Each structure stands twice: as C-alpha cells, then as structure tokens.
C-alpha cells in the first residue's frame, strides 16, 4: 500500500525536484531568490522552465497556466498548451523562461476599480518563485502576481508580498538593535483553520438561494439545531469521512499539510486545519484548499458551502488566521525566550502587535469585510465586529507590572526589569481559553478569528503585516537614536502598554455589555457592516501608513475600496433578486395553493355536515391569507428599494442605501415567508427546509 510519504507533494515542483533536476548553479541562484527574496537572475529562467516542463510532462501535464488571485476573491487561470510544431510534422513540448516569467492574460474582465482605464489597457502576470509551481489536473500551475502595465497591483498576492517585505525590513532593524547580526530574513507564517458546511447535492439543487447566493435566504429554524452540542468533535459520518479522506489525499499531493479535521459546532459543519507555513504559501494553499473542497465534494454527491452564514440562526463559518513572525534561523519572535534579552525582544514584538491592532482596528475590520461576513460577525458564536485582543491572565499581569513598575504577581513574585529578569514560562494551555476574542494570543502566535470562511487570507495578512511593520518602524526610529538602549526600550514598552491598554480585553467577547463598554467607555470602533467600514480604507492615516511602507499606492487603495463596495452591492442585489423571485414564483403560489385546498376542504366538509366548525382550516386560512398579502406587499417594498438604487450618486451612497433600505426589507420579507412556512403543510413547501438540509448527509 502507498503511504502518505510516497505521494506527499508528488504534484509540486518543490525543493526536492529542483535539487534533482537543476544544475547546482541554477539551483543555487533560484534558492537565493526563494529564501532571501533576492531578485531573480533572468538567465536561470530558461533552465528552470525547461526542467519544470519536463517534470510536468512526465506527470501527464499538457498545459501550463499562470495561476493568480484577482480581486474577484477566487483564483484565475488561462491554460496554454506546451505543444509546438516540429519541422517533421510532429509536435514537441516547449516552455521558455519568458513564458515562465511573464504572461499577458486578457485582463479586461477582471475587476480593476478603474485602474486599468486610468493607466493601461492590459495586465500582466509575473512569476512568484517563492511559491512552488504545481500540477492540477493536466495543467502546470505557476503562481503569479497580476499587475497592470502601469505597475499597479490588480491582485491580492502583490500587496501581500509587499507587506511581507515591509515587515521583514522593519523587523530586521529591530533585531539588529538587539545585537542580532546574523539573521537574514524575517517572515510571517500562517496556519488558517478553515470551516465549511457539507450538504447533499439534491438539497442544494432544490434551493435557488443556495445555487445563486451560496446561502439560504429563507427558512424557519429546525426543531433541532446545535443546542445539544452533539456535533462538535462528534464521530464523523462515513460519507463525510470518505470526503475528508479523498480531500486529504488531493491536498497532500499538492504539498498542502492538511493536518486536523473534525466536526464543528453546527450540524453539517466541519473544519480543516493545515500545518502553518509562510504567509504567501499559506495563502496560495488556502485558495487551493477551498477549490479542492468544492471539487471533491461534488465527486461524493455533496456540495461544500464556504459562505460565512449559510443558515440563519445556526453557527456561521469562519477562518482562524494563526499568525506569527519568525527569523530564517527558526526563532519565533512571538515566543517568550529563555534569557532576559530574548524576553525583552519578545515583549517588544508583542507590543508592536498590540499597537498595530489598536492603531489599525479599522484596517483589520476592513480586511474581513464582505456582505457574507457581515451576517456572521456578532452572531451565534462568532466574534463581534469590535476588535479587541486577548492576552491571557499571565501575560496581562506581566504587562501590568511593567506599566506600573510594580512586582509581577506570578508564581514567584518578581520585579519586572526588562533586559534583566527572565519572564515566567507561560503555560500554553492557559493562554488559549478564550474562544470569544477576535484576536487572541495563544502562546507563541496570534489567532485572528474574524475572517470569513470564504475570505482570501491575503487581505487580513496584508493589513496585519503592514500595521506591525509600522509599529516596528516607530520603535526602530526611536531606539536607533536612543542614548541608552535599555532605558529607551523599557520606556517604550511601558508607553505602548499605557497608550493601548484599551484594546486588551480578556472577558467574554460575545457579551452585549462588552460592546457597550468597548464603544462607549473605551472608544473602540464598531463597524457593523461593509458599508460602514470600507470607506475608511481611504482615511488619511491609513493611506499614509500603507503607502509609506509601499504596500499599496493611493490609486490601488482607491480602486480596492471601489471594488469591495461594488462586490457588496452586487452580492446583496443578487440576493434581493433571488428573494423576489422565490417569494413570487415559489413561496406565494405554494402558500396560496395550500390555503385554497384548505378552504376547499372546509367548504366540502361543511356541505356534508353543516354543523362542523372547521376551526383548523378557518384559522390557518385566515392567517395564511394575511401572510400571503404581506408577502406580496413586502416583495413590492423590496423591489422598490432596489429600483431606487439607480438614483445613488456613487458607490458609497449605493452601499449605504443597500444597508439602510434593501437589507432591512429583505429581512422583513423573510420574516413573513418563514412564518408562512411554519403553517404550511410540508408537502406543499416548494423547497427543502432547514431540517432537511442540515441533516441531509448521513
Ligand atoms: P487550535 O487553535 O485548534 O487549538 P492549534 O493552535 O494547535 O489548534 O493550531 C491551529 C493552527 O495554528 C494550525 O494550522 C497550526 O499549524 C497553526 N500554528 C501553530 N503554531 C503556529 C505558529 N507558530 N505560527 C503560525 N501558525 C501556527
Ligand atoms: Mg484555533
């Protein structure tokens, strides 16, 4: 039998294959680029392309594609064959360095937020050698960045790579100050835990809302939901186990370290977590994981729902972004060390994150903002839209001791003098108790829990890397000029704790009282919707920070703001249209038919036995007739709200109209339809109910 190690990474042009197929000189040059971010030597491209092609062809590949991540949220690929005519009438397989390095897909159909119109007509893709090429189906996929000819990023990878570079630059400055001259590179790493729902294809096909919108727009609560907590970590059903087994195999072949899998809280909800890796690679891998989940599900007669809130009143799906920073020498900079110096360095990096999260709460909220995630944040076991940080009692006590110059009340009482004392060892288990925090320290990494299940993790990590780079820059600027390093360091850590204490919250993030305290007492931001937060992308402080670290240009930020708001408006508009259609062509007619049948039965019964009261029929007919009228009325209200969108002067105004009129009217329409569902005989209801869907996989 084949074991995992036999086929792990078999579809990846990874280090093992590079070493085996490239000359020592070419391999060395490429490795230098991959490990240290050195510019690529163009002369090696032909050799790499040729080796890649030979390897891919030996694995059955016939095509290649530049694989990229445009702002649509999914990945894009355009396949080109390797074949080229040979003089004798046959074909040879060709792939040049030029084709490897640069592609020119017709970019006109990808969202650009006006960038291409302003700058250049076409876009190009550029090879990202830091993420391995891989084979999907019969195609060699080359991870690439996607830019306009003016050099503006049209994708998510470009700013992500820039943000990693910014973090590297500033972190190295800080490490040098601590006397570390040997470190060459600092990178951020991520392990994203991915939640999803699995339902049967029959259920999916029977619901237009799931097919068009990825989530249900109607549906009353099932008699049994997640209240018994019997699904979380429960035994995995054979059909789901079959899916997971095949998914793991597909992911392992692609070199993706799928590691843990379990049932989640809601019925039909599951989770997959890989072993963490460099942010750039983790991002590519997460996109591939989502794609594979959907592909493998369909082979099992299932559909994988990646929407943040497929079912109202049931847990939504998120993605936990476990994030840390480490050196090329393997030191995790968010891990408390063994010596006083390492501890001081750890505390400085910790403070850099605290400052970053507080200063750029808005950017972090923006980075997870979509119409789908708006439904999830603050509802059923998801973090609220308010950002706060959980550090755990022990670390909190340490910070308090530093802030107030008092002895640390830990296991042994110690006065915390930075650079002198050794920090107490934190018990990892005690740091991870709080599951309600949007941003939690979990021993040697931070877990950002606000990401929606369908979000690309690029966006959150771009903002996180950039914001932390900014904190480190402020620190390095100050420390490089300090007369006495240790005193300056101590003062700066103290100041950070004092200035940013408001962002630290160790209590229950799901509690309403917290939202009140957070917003009214602490002055933290609470942007409930995408329409609320997105325009703040262009606030001066955000533009200044992101442009100064060369993560985005102003034009790129403007275009992204526009695209994200457009996505929001389009998503909700499609949902509204789907509701109007389902209410008008399915729900109202079904309710009407049932009502008419009941009325007919009642009059038939009365004709037979005049003394019969027909209380059931009369009562239901009366209620459902009223509800049918309301369904029609609320549908008209929604149509009217939609029609008025054409009057919006710009996308910001349109998104506000969506938030203020369209969404509330969708909710009003849903409420009457859901009530009608509870009164209508099941055999008349035009599509599967929540109970049918959530318990469909056996
Ligand atoms: P859980 O959050 O379910 O308790 P873990 O904390 O063990 O599970 O891991 C969750 C994810 O965090 C995994 O993807 C894991 O690889 C990742 N992870 C673990 N250590 C780090 C680290 N130092 N940096 C980034 N991610 C990490
Ligand atoms: Mg976790």
XYZ file of C-alpha atoms and ligand atoms in Angstrom:
726
model
C 0.000 0.000 0.000
C 1.132 3.514 -0.764
C 1.870 5.581 2.293
C 1.434 9.336 2.566
C 5.147 9.975 2.369
C 5.215 8.185 -1.006
C 2.912 10.692 -2.643
C 3.123 13.810 -0.475
C 3.979 16.721 -2.733
C 4.059 14.481 -5.801
C 2.334 17.209 -7.829
C 4.631 20.004 -6.675
C 7.814 21.283 -8.272
C 9.331 21.572 -4.826
C 12.809 21.796 -3.412
C 13.423 18.057 -3.782
C 12.601 18.162 -7.505
C 14.503 21.391 -8.071
C 17.595 19.973 -6.486
C 17.334 16.821 -8.558
C 16.625 18.471 -11.911
C 18.517 21.781 -11.906
C 22.252 22.343 -12.210
C 23.940 23.360 -8.966
C 24.424 26.898 -10.254
C 20.800 27.379 -11.331
C 19.504 25.748 -8.179
C 21.683 27.985 -6.006
C 20.538 31.111 -7.774
C 16.850 30.203 -7.548
C 17.199 29.194 -3.915
C 18.758 32.558 -3.148
C 15.649 34.223 -4.563
C 13.247 31.941 -2.729
C 14.894 32.079 0.678
C 16.219 35.577 0.816
C 13.996 37.485 -1.553
C 16.938 38.291 -3.847
C 15.933 39.483 -7.333
C 15.642 36.660 -9.808
C 18.555 36.199 -12.156
C 16.870 36.192 -15.606
C 19.476 33.831 -17.024
C 18.229 30.993 -14.823
C 14.631 31.281 -16.039
C 15.138 29.219 -19.207
C 16.776 26.398 -17.312
C 14.072 26.381 -14.664
C 11.304 26.498 -17.286
C 12.764 23.588 -19.154
C 13.141 21.452 -16.029
C 9.638 22.362 -14.904
C 8.186 21.413 -18.267
C 9.998 18.060 -18.409
C 8.827 17.244 -14.906
C 5.247 18.329 -15.625
C 5.081 16.394 -18.898
C 6.370 13.289 -17.136
C 3.406 13.646 -14.785
C 0.977 13.817 -17.691
C 0.600 17.594 -17.932
C -0.214 19.019 -21.355
C -0.794 22.672 -20.493
C 0.573 25.401 -18.297
C -1.094 28.399 -16.730
C -0.161 31.464 -14.786
C -2.293 30.992 -11.689
C -3.268 34.230 -9.961
C -5.642 35.806 -7.482
C -7.576 38.701 -8.984
C -9.876 40.783 -6.823
C -12.856 38.541 -7.536
C -11.873 36.530 -4.472
C -11.217 33.310 -6.355
C -8.259 32.227 -8.419
C -7.923 32.623 -12.150
C -6.133 30.578 -14.774
C -5.895 30.526 -18.536
C -4.411 27.369 -20.000
C -1.834 27.256 -22.782
C -0.614 24.045 -24.352
C 3.057 23.084 -24.273
C 2.789 21.781 -27.831
C 4.659 23.413 -30.628
C 5.001 22.140 -34.228
C 8.229 20.378 -35.131
C 9.685 20.537 -38.674
C 8.880 16.881 -39.362
C 5.143 17.461 -38.900
C 5.003 16.222 -35.329
C 4.948 18.198 -32.105
C 7.440 18.978 -29.397
C 6.674 20.172 -25.906
C 8.032 23.661 -25.293
C 8.121 26.091 -22.424
C 10.517 29.024 -22.294
C 11.882 31.131 -19.496
C 9.983 34.060 -20.957
C 6.707 32.170 -20.690
C 7.546 31.202 -17.123
C 8.371 34.711 -16.007
C 5.645 36.731 -17.612
C 2.167 36.202 -19.034
C -0.339 38.507 -20.615
C -3.848 37.301 -19.871
C -6.673 39.358 -21.286
C -7.386 41.245 -18.100
C -10.339 43.282 -19.234
C -12.932 41.186 -17.443
C -11.318 41.269 -14.032
C -12.328 43.988 -11.620
C -9.864 46.833 -11.553
C -11.845 49.599 -9.884
C -10.980 51.960 -12.691
C -7.234 51.288 -12.510
C -6.822 49.836 -15.959
C -8.965 52.516 -17.521
C -6.761 55.164 -15.955
C -3.431 53.538 -16.582
C -3.072 50.776 -19.106
C -5.405 48.651 -21.103
C -3.784 45.315 -20.332
C -2.499 43.447 -17.355
C 0.365 41.026 -16.984
C 1.220 38.202 -14.641
C 4.661 37.718 -13.127
C 6.082 34.518 -11.668
C 6.332 34.357 -7.883
C 9.236 31.952 -7.332
C 8.587 31.903 -3.569
C 5.515 29.720 -4.070
C 6.136 26.346 -5.750
C 4.573 25.512 -9.107
C 2.177 22.567 -9.018
C 0.070 20.373 -11.273
C -3.703 20.479 -11.126
C -5.481 18.115 -13.480
C -3.327 18.175 -16.608
C -2.055 21.694 -16.098
C 1.177 23.022 -14.670
C 0.120 25.971 -12.483
C 2.637 28.737 -11.915
C 1.784 31.022 -9.003
C 1.938 34.588 -10.266
C 1.253 38.183 -9.319
C -1.133 40.164 -11.509
C -0.453 43.816 -12.339
C -1.441 46.496 -14.798
C 1.177 47.689 -17.260
C 1.490 50.795 -15.142
C 2.734 48.527 -12.374
C -0.400 48.753 -10.248
C -1.451 45.619 -8.437
C -4.678 44.065 -9.695
C -4.487 41.095 -7.340
C -4.006 40.013 -3.740
C -0.601 38.426 -3.991
C 1.308 41.575 -4.976
C 0.380 43.621 -1.890
C 0.808 40.527 0.280
C 4.390 40.090 -0.911
C 4.983 43.803 -0.430
C 3.610 43.645 3.129
C 5.886 40.713 3.933
C 8.796 42.724 2.609
C 7.824 45.722 4.758
C 7.631 43.535 7.844
C 10.980 41.966 7.012
C 12.610 45.373 6.589
C 11.424 46.798 9.883
C 11.825 43.615 11.924
C 15.449 43.309 10.794
C 16.111 46.854 12.002
C 14.773 45.932 15.426
C 16.685 42.654 15.595
C 19.937 44.425 14.736
C 19.343 46.697 17.722
C 19.192 43.617 19.901
C 22.596 42.687 18.571
C 21.431 40.018 16.187
C 23.593 40.444 13.100
C 23.253 37.008 11.614
C 19.534 36.989 10.801
C 18.950 37.468 7.096
C 15.212 37.444 6.807
C 12.066 37.706 8.904
C 8.850 36.193 7.599
C 5.295 35.904 8.834
C 3.708 32.474 8.906
C 0.086 31.455 8.950
C -1.942 28.358 9.721
C -5.525 29.023 8.622
C -8.248 26.853 10.147
C -10.982 26.536 7.535
C -14.639 25.931 8.416
C -17.250 24.734 5.929
C -20.615 23.028 5.571
C -21.300 19.855 3.640
C -24.803 19.209 2.334
C -26.160 16.832 -0.276
C -26.333 17.877 -3.889
C -30.077 17.094 -4.011
C -30.752 19.650 -1.290
C -28.532 22.213 -2.939
C -30.102 21.797 -6.349
C -33.573 22.243 -4.919
C -32.809 25.688 -3.450
C -32.318 28.633 -5.825
C -30.956 30.712 -2.937
C -28.140 28.235 -2.313
C -27.410 27.939 -6.015
C -27.325 31.671 -6.744
C -26.132 33.082 -3.443
C -24.402 30.270 -1.558
C -26.671 30.842 1.417
C -30.310 30.333 2.333
C -32.462 33.448 2.131
C -35.499 31.782 3.699
C -36.037 29.047 6.255
C -37.534 28.795 9.701
C -35.472 27.270 12.500
C -35.288 23.486 12.557
C -36.726 21.697 15.614
C -33.197 20.555 16.410
C -30.233 22.809 15.838
C -26.873 22.914 17.558
C -28.271 23.280 21.091
C -27.291 19.778 22.109
C -23.653 20.414 21.198
C -23.613 16.859 19.961
C -21.940 17.609 16.653
C -18.760 19.334 17.823
C -15.905 16.816 17.669
C -18.588 14.134 17.219
C -17.990 10.902 15.323
C -17.546 11.662 11.638
C -20.221 10.080 9.431
C -18.944 7.584 6.866
C -19.918 9.718 3.882
C -18.131 12.738 5.353
C -15.160 10.580 6.306
C -14.955 9.418 2.679
C -14.929 13.028 1.543
C -12.249 14.010 4.061
C -10.047 11.084 3.137
C -10.089 11.960 -0.548
C -9.663 15.669 0.172
C -6.606 14.990 2.324
C -5.073 12.897 -0.409
C -5.628 15.601 -3.033
C -4.166 18.242 -0.727
C -1.173 16.138 0.246
C -0.341 15.569 -3.418
C -0.277 19.346 -3.752
C 2.116 19.601 -0.838
C -0.540 21.058 1.451
C -0.056 19.847 5.020
C -3.710 19.151 5.840
C -3.391 18.051 9.443
C -6.541 18.164 11.529
C -10.167 17.610 10.670
C -13.219 17.487 12.854
C -16.905 18.236 13.059
C -17.725 21.792 14.067
C -20.480 23.117 16.316
C -23.352 23.281 13.823
C -24.879 20.188 12.244
C -23.243 19.579 8.844
C -20.335 21.891 9.740
C -16.706 20.763 9.664
C -13.185 22.162 9.893
C -9.829 21.515 8.311
C -6.503 22.924 9.515
C -3.149 22.613 7.790
C 0.248 22.919 9.426
C 1.332 26.535 9.266
C 3.716 27.832 6.637
C 4.970 31.113 5.139
C 2.068 33.532 4.689
C 2.465 33.722 0.943
C 2.405 29.963 0.529
C -0.338 29.553 3.144
C -2.470 31.960 1.116
C -1.980 30.028 -2.111
C -2.629 26.787 -0.268
C -5.796 28.064 1.338
C -7.168 29.104 -2.061
C -6.349 25.649 -3.381
C -7.898 24.016 -0.329
C -11.180 25.834 -0.859
C -11.163 24.863 -4.522
C -10.402 21.217 -3.733
C -13.109 21.083 -1.064
C -15.682 22.005 -3.656
C -14.292 19.683 -6.287
C -14.006 16.637 -4.032
C -17.452 17.269 -2.525
C -19.036 17.097 -5.951
C -17.408 13.702 -6.572
C -19.241 12.467 -3.472
C -22.633 13.879 -4.438
C -22.112 16.634 -1.903
C -21.790 20.399 -2.024
C -19.304 22.287 0.125
C -20.686 25.625 1.291
C -17.983 28.171 2.041
C -20.394 31.024 2.733
C -19.975 32.735 6.118
C -23.614 32.343 7.056
C -25.407 29.711 5.005
C -28.153 29.281 7.635
C -29.691 31.975 9.777
C -29.660 31.160 13.477
C -27.023 28.466 13.030
C -23.286 28.964 13.554
C -21.541 30.681 10.705
C -18.251 29.575 9.176
C -15.057 31.469 9.762
C -11.405 31.065 9.222
C -8.935 31.397 12.089
C -5.761 33.053 10.920
C -2.978 31.783 13.218
C -0.170 34.232 12.639
C 3.407 34.506 13.876
C 6.687 36.058 12.817
C 9.958 34.214 12.753
C 13.521 34.539 11.516
C 15.231 32.479 8.845
C 17.159 30.950 11.747
C 13.938 29.498 13.079
C 13.357 31.811 16.012
C 9.680 32.592 16.617
C 9.642 36.267 17.590
C 6.320 35.864 19.386
C 7.642 33.157 21.637
C 8.912 34.109 25.087
C 12.549 33.082 25.324
C 14.900 31.705 27.941
C 17.143 34.688 28.509
C 16.341 38.208 29.708
C 17.391 39.629 26.372
C 15.140 37.304 24.427
C 12.308 38.230 26.753
C 12.748 41.931 26.192
C 12.775 41.289 22.470
C 9.632 39.174 22.766
C 7.865 41.909 24.723
C 8.804 44.476 22.119
C 7.365 42.375 19.301
C 4.296 41.682 21.397
C 3.884 45.423 21.945
C 4.309 46.013 18.232
C 1.288 43.785 17.621
C -0.750 45.411 20.393
C -0.039 48.866 18.997
C -0.749 47.722 15.441
C -4.104 46.180 16.292
C -5.228 49.246 18.223
C -3.971 51.811 15.722
C -5.382 49.921 12.754
C -8.575 48.327 14.087
C -10.332 49.782 11.078
C -7.966 48.158 8.574
C -8.327 44.774 10.236
C -12.119 45.086 10.177
C -11.970 46.181 6.534
C -9.752 43.231 5.660
C -12.528 40.772 6.558
C -15.458 42.821 5.308
C -17.857 41.185 2.869
C -21.629 41.046 2.642
C -21.407 37.435 3.816
C -19.198 38.047 6.833
C -21.435 40.940 7.961
C -24.072 38.319 8.792
C -21.619 36.308 10.831
C -19.743 38.839 12.953
C -21.576 39.310 16.221
C -23.992 36.439 15.669
C -24.035 32.893 17.042
C -20.578 32.129 18.333
C -18.639 34.492 16.120
C -16.548 37.414 17.311
C -18.273 40.800 17.282
C -17.410 43.488 14.755
C -15.460 45.257 17.531
C -11.781 44.348 17.542
C -10.070 43.614 20.832
C -7.145 41.471 21.941
C -6.938 38.642 24.401
C -3.569 38.088 26.073
C -4.448 35.774 28.923
C -4.139 36.459 32.626
C -0.445 35.708 32.992
C 0.797 37.907 30.201
C -1.646 40.583 31.200
C -0.220 40.567 34.708
C 3.287 40.917 33.295
C 2.264 43.929 31.221
C 0.503 45.472 34.177
C 3.618 45.059 36.298
C 5.725 46.769 33.659
C 3.232 49.574 33.203
C 3.022 50.366 36.902
C 6.575 49.464 37.905
C 5.241 47.035 40.477
C 6.309 43.459 41.194
C 4.794 40.838 38.946
C 2.360 38.735 40.936
C 3.136 35.486 39.203
C 4.103 32.166 40.630
C 7.153 33.808 42.175
C 6.951 37.482 42.855
C 9.412 39.230 40.647
C 10.019 42.830 39.782
C 9.962 43.035 36.023
C 13.017 44.800 34.848
C 13.437 44.351 31.167
C 16.704 43.040 29.968
C 17.434 41.754 33.442
C 14.719 39.368 34.506
C 13.580 36.179 32.923
C 9.913 36.077 32.102
C 7.890 33.366 33.736
C 7.188 30.439 31.444
C 3.636 30.643 30.245
C 1.667 27.524 30.279
C 0.415 27.306 26.707
C -2.881 25.759 27.733
C -3.812 28.631 29.967
C -3.389 31.174 27.208
C -5.939 29.650 24.901
C -9.060 29.513 26.982
C -10.811 32.463 25.463
C -12.612 31.433 22.277
C -14.661 34.615 22.041
C -11.857 37.052 21.314
C -11.404 38.351 17.768
C -7.637 38.471 18.233
C -6.116 36.130 20.789
C -2.560 35.430 21.865
C -2.202 31.667 22.003
C 1.233 31.118 23.498
C 3.524 31.782 20.550
C 1.206 33.171 17.881
C -1.865 35.300 17.451
C -5.145 33.905 16.275
C -7.217 36.407 14.286
C -10.709 34.949 14.262
C -12.725 37.479 12.323
C -12.019 36.167 8.850
C -14.990 34.786 6.999
C -14.790 31.269 5.627
C -14.727 32.442 2.016
C -12.248 35.308 2.535
C -8.852 35.070 0.944
C -6.462 35.188 3.871
C -4.297 37.563 1.832
C -6.324 40.616 2.825
C -6.092 40.134 6.588
C -2.389 39.332 6.437
C -1.579 42.304 4.225
C -3.047 44.614 6.869
C -1.567 42.704 9.783
C 1.944 42.621 8.314
C 1.795 46.270 7.299
C 0.431 47.514 10.625
C 3.036 45.578 12.609
C 5.758 46.820 10.254
C 4.616 50.350 11.092
C 4.842 49.742 14.872
C 8.327 48.278 14.419
C 9.339 51.243 12.314
C 8.279 53.654 15.047
C 10.223 51.594 17.580
C 13.323 51.280 15.427
C 13.332 55.011 14.663
C 13.234 55.758 18.367
C 15.697 53.102 19.503
C 18.285 53.697 16.811
C 18.619 57.239 18.091
C 18.487 56.408 21.789
C 21.376 57.221 24.078
C 20.712 54.322 26.366
C 19.081 51.418 24.558
C 17.742 49.620 27.612
C 16.147 52.636 29.223
C 14.573 53.690 25.945
C 13.321 50.182 25.389
C 11.779 49.972 28.827
C 10.095 53.349 28.439
C 8.747 52.487 25.040
C 7.234 49.214 26.127
C 5.679 50.981 29.088
C 4.283 53.686 26.869
C 2.793 51.185 24.442
C 1.042 49.354 27.249
C -0.318 52.613 28.653
C -1.411 54.025 25.297
C -3.010 50.850 24.012
C -4.408 49.179 27.096
C -7.943 49.808 25.815
C -7.569 47.201 23.061
C -6.806 44.432 25.566
C -9.876 42.597 26.777
C -9.789 39.245 28.475
C -13.529 38.835 29.147
C -16.395 37.407 27.126
C -16.468 38.995 23.684
C -19.967 37.672 22.978
C -21.464 39.648 25.843
C -23.619 42.672 24.917
C -22.212 44.550 27.906
C -18.771 44.311 26.291
C -19.935 46.035 23.118
C -21.300 48.860 25.237
C -18.075 49.171 27.229
C -15.911 48.846 24.140
C -17.642 51.580 22.220
C -18.827 53.929 24.962
C -16.054 53.694 27.540
C -13.010 52.590 25.561
C -13.804 54.298 22.286
C -13.130 51.218 20.168
C -14.585 51.076 16.684
C -17.712 49.092 15.925
C -18.266 48.957 12.186
C -21.205 46.622 11.812
C -21.284 46.398 8.023
C -19.068 46.569 4.974
C -20.779 49.824 4.040
C -19.738 51.274 7.417
C -16.089 50.307 7.365
C -14.947 50.226 3.757
C -14.739 53.988 3.061
C -12.277 54.258 5.975
C -9.725 52.429 3.871
C -9.058 55.862 2.432
C -8.718 57.684 5.770
C -5.537 59.725 5.710
C -3.776 57.784 8.476
C -4.403 54.511 6.645
C -3.300 55.826 3.275
C -0.186 57.311 4.877
C 0.781 54.074 6.583
C 0.112 51.755 3.659
C 1.790 53.960 1.073
C 4.809 54.755 3.247
C 5.579 51.034 3.502
C 4.940 50.645 -0.231
C 2.234 48.079 0.357
C -0.302 49.974 -1.764
C -0.319 53.107 -3.866
C -3.094 55.613 -3.311
C -4.628 54.622 -6.642
C -4.618 50.966 -5.663
C -6.381 51.773 -2.408
C -8.990 53.843 -4.184
C -9.621 51.066 -6.660
C -9.851 48.418 -3.926
C -12.324 50.455 -1.918
C -14.452 50.787 -5.028
C -14.245 47.084 -5.879
C -15.078 45.921 -2.367
C -18.107 48.183 -2.205
C -19.171 47.068 -5.664
C -18.904 43.438 -4.553
C -21.014 44.241 -1.517
C -23.725 45.949 -3.549
C -23.749 43.274 -6.241
C -23.913 40.424 -3.732
C -26.846 41.924 -1.883
C -28.633 42.869 -5.105
C -28.379 39.306 -6.388
C -29.746 38.086 -3.070
C -32.628 40.561 -3.222
C -33.470 39.473 -6.770
C -33.355 35.834 -5.746
C -35.702 36.535 -2.849
C -38.125 38.401 -5.049
C -38.167 35.529 -7.488
C -38.502 32.794 -4.848
C -41.206 34.648 -2.931
C -43.199 35.443 -6.046
C -42.850 32.236 -8.033
C -42.456 29.593 -5.349
C -43.491 30.644 -1.860
C -46.617 32.725 -2.534
C -48.053 30.202 -5.040
C -47.364 27.283 -2.648
C -48.997 29.045 0.276
C -51.884 30.075 -1.934
C -52.391 26.506 -3.147
C -52.384 25.150 0.366
C -54.796 27.859 1.519
C -57.118 27.188 -1.396
C -57.054 23.447 -0.726
C -57.835 24.013 2.936
C -60.667 26.375 2.069
C -61.984 23.853 -0.453
C -61.801 21.072 2.127
C -63.608 23.213 4.685
C -66.462 24.052 2.382
C -66.726 20.444 1.235
C -66.865 19.308 4.848
C -69.435 21.966 5.711
C -71.583 20.976 2.746
C -71.544 17.432 4.030
C -72.013 18.158 7.727
C -73.174 21.769 8.212
C -72.550 21.744 11.982
C -68.760 21.231 11.579
C -66.727 24.274 12.728
C -63.600 23.639 10.598
C -61.560 25.539 13.211
C -58.189 24.333 11.864
C -58.944 25.212 8.270
C -60.535 28.537 9.144
C -57.711 29.571 11.439
C -54.931 28.633 9.052
C -56.718 30.043 6.017
C -57.189 33.338 7.816
C -53.537 33.517 8.928
C -52.039 32.368 5.661
C -54.234 34.682 3.594
C -52.946 37.546 5.681
C -49.374 36.348 5.272
C -49.740 35.916 1.508
C -50.893 39.514 1.258
C -47.878 40.539 3.307
C -45.519 38.504 1.163
C -46.764 40.358 -1.880
C -46.556 43.689 -0.097
C -43.049 43.118 1.249
C -41.872 41.877 -2.127
C -43.104 45.107 -3.671
C -41.306 47.100 -0.945
C -38.087 45.296 -1.715
C -38.494 45.822 -5.442
C -38.988 49.485 -4.825
C -35.880 49.739 -2.638
C -33.873 48.029 -5.344
C -35.227 50.294 -8.053
C -34.226 53.367 -6.078
C -30.559 52.265 -6.143
C -30.231 53.697 -9.627
C -30.517 57.144 -8.031
C -27.325 56.681 -5.984
C -24.671 59.229 -6.896
C -21.743 56.904 -6.230
C -20.862 53.502 -4.864
C -20.604 54.746 -1.281
C -24.129 56.129 -1.404
C -25.371 52.955 -3.048
C -23.802 50.789 -0.337
C -25.499 52.922 2.335
C -28.858 52.514 0.582
C -28.274 48.776 0.474
C -27.524 48.762 4.191
C -30.389 51.065 5.186
C -33.229 50.027 2.925
C -32.547 46.885 0.889
C -31.256 44.642 3.685
C -33.983 45.592 6.222
C -36.633 44.930 3.577
C -35.084 41.575 2.762
C -35.337 40.736 6.441
C -38.975 41.848 6.536
C -39.838 39.693 3.537
C -38.038 36.746 5.012
C -39.869 37.071 8.322
C -43.329 36.700 6.766
C -42.220 33.871 4.479
C -40.633 31.987 7.386
C -43.822 32.378 9.384
C -45.843 31.038 6.469
C -43.504 28.057 6.328
C -44.437 27.073 9.876
C -48.158 26.991 8.958
C -47.943 25.336 5.558
C -48.145 21.581 5.148
C -44.663 20.258 4.409
C -45.793 18.529 1.241
C -46.749 21.933 -0.209
C -43.500 23.715 0.658
C -41.606 24.323 -2.573
C -38.079 23.552 -1.371
C -36.234 21.637 1.361
C -36.401 23.054 4.881
C -33.523 23.752 7.261
C -34.081 20.399 8.961
C -33.956 18.624 5.593
C -30.715 20.339 4.584
C -28.808 20.320 7.848
C -29.392 16.653 8.497
C -29.183 15.554 4.872
C -25.766 13.918 4.969
C -25.923 10.545 6.610
P -6.330 25.067 17.892
O -6.396 26.518 17.562
O -7.455 24.299 17.269
O -6.151 24.838 19.346
P -3.502 24.907 17.212
O -3.363 26.148 17.993
O -2.635 23.774 17.566
O -5.016 24.427 17.204
O -3.233 25.194 15.685
C -4.085 25.881 14.875
C -3.324 26.314 13.667
O -2.258 27.152 14.078
C -2.672 25.197 12.861
O -2.827 25.495 11.498
C -1.221 25.298 13.264
O -0.334 24.810 12.285
C -1.083 26.780 13.416
N 0.111 27.186 14.163
C 0.718 26.538 15.174
N 1.842 27.201 15.546
C 1.935 28.297 14.744
C 2.862 29.358 14.616
N 3.935 29.468 15.386
N 2.624 30.298 13.672
C 1.546 30.223 12.885
N 0.644 29.254 12.966
C 0.828 28.296 13.870
Mg -7.688 27.708 16.701
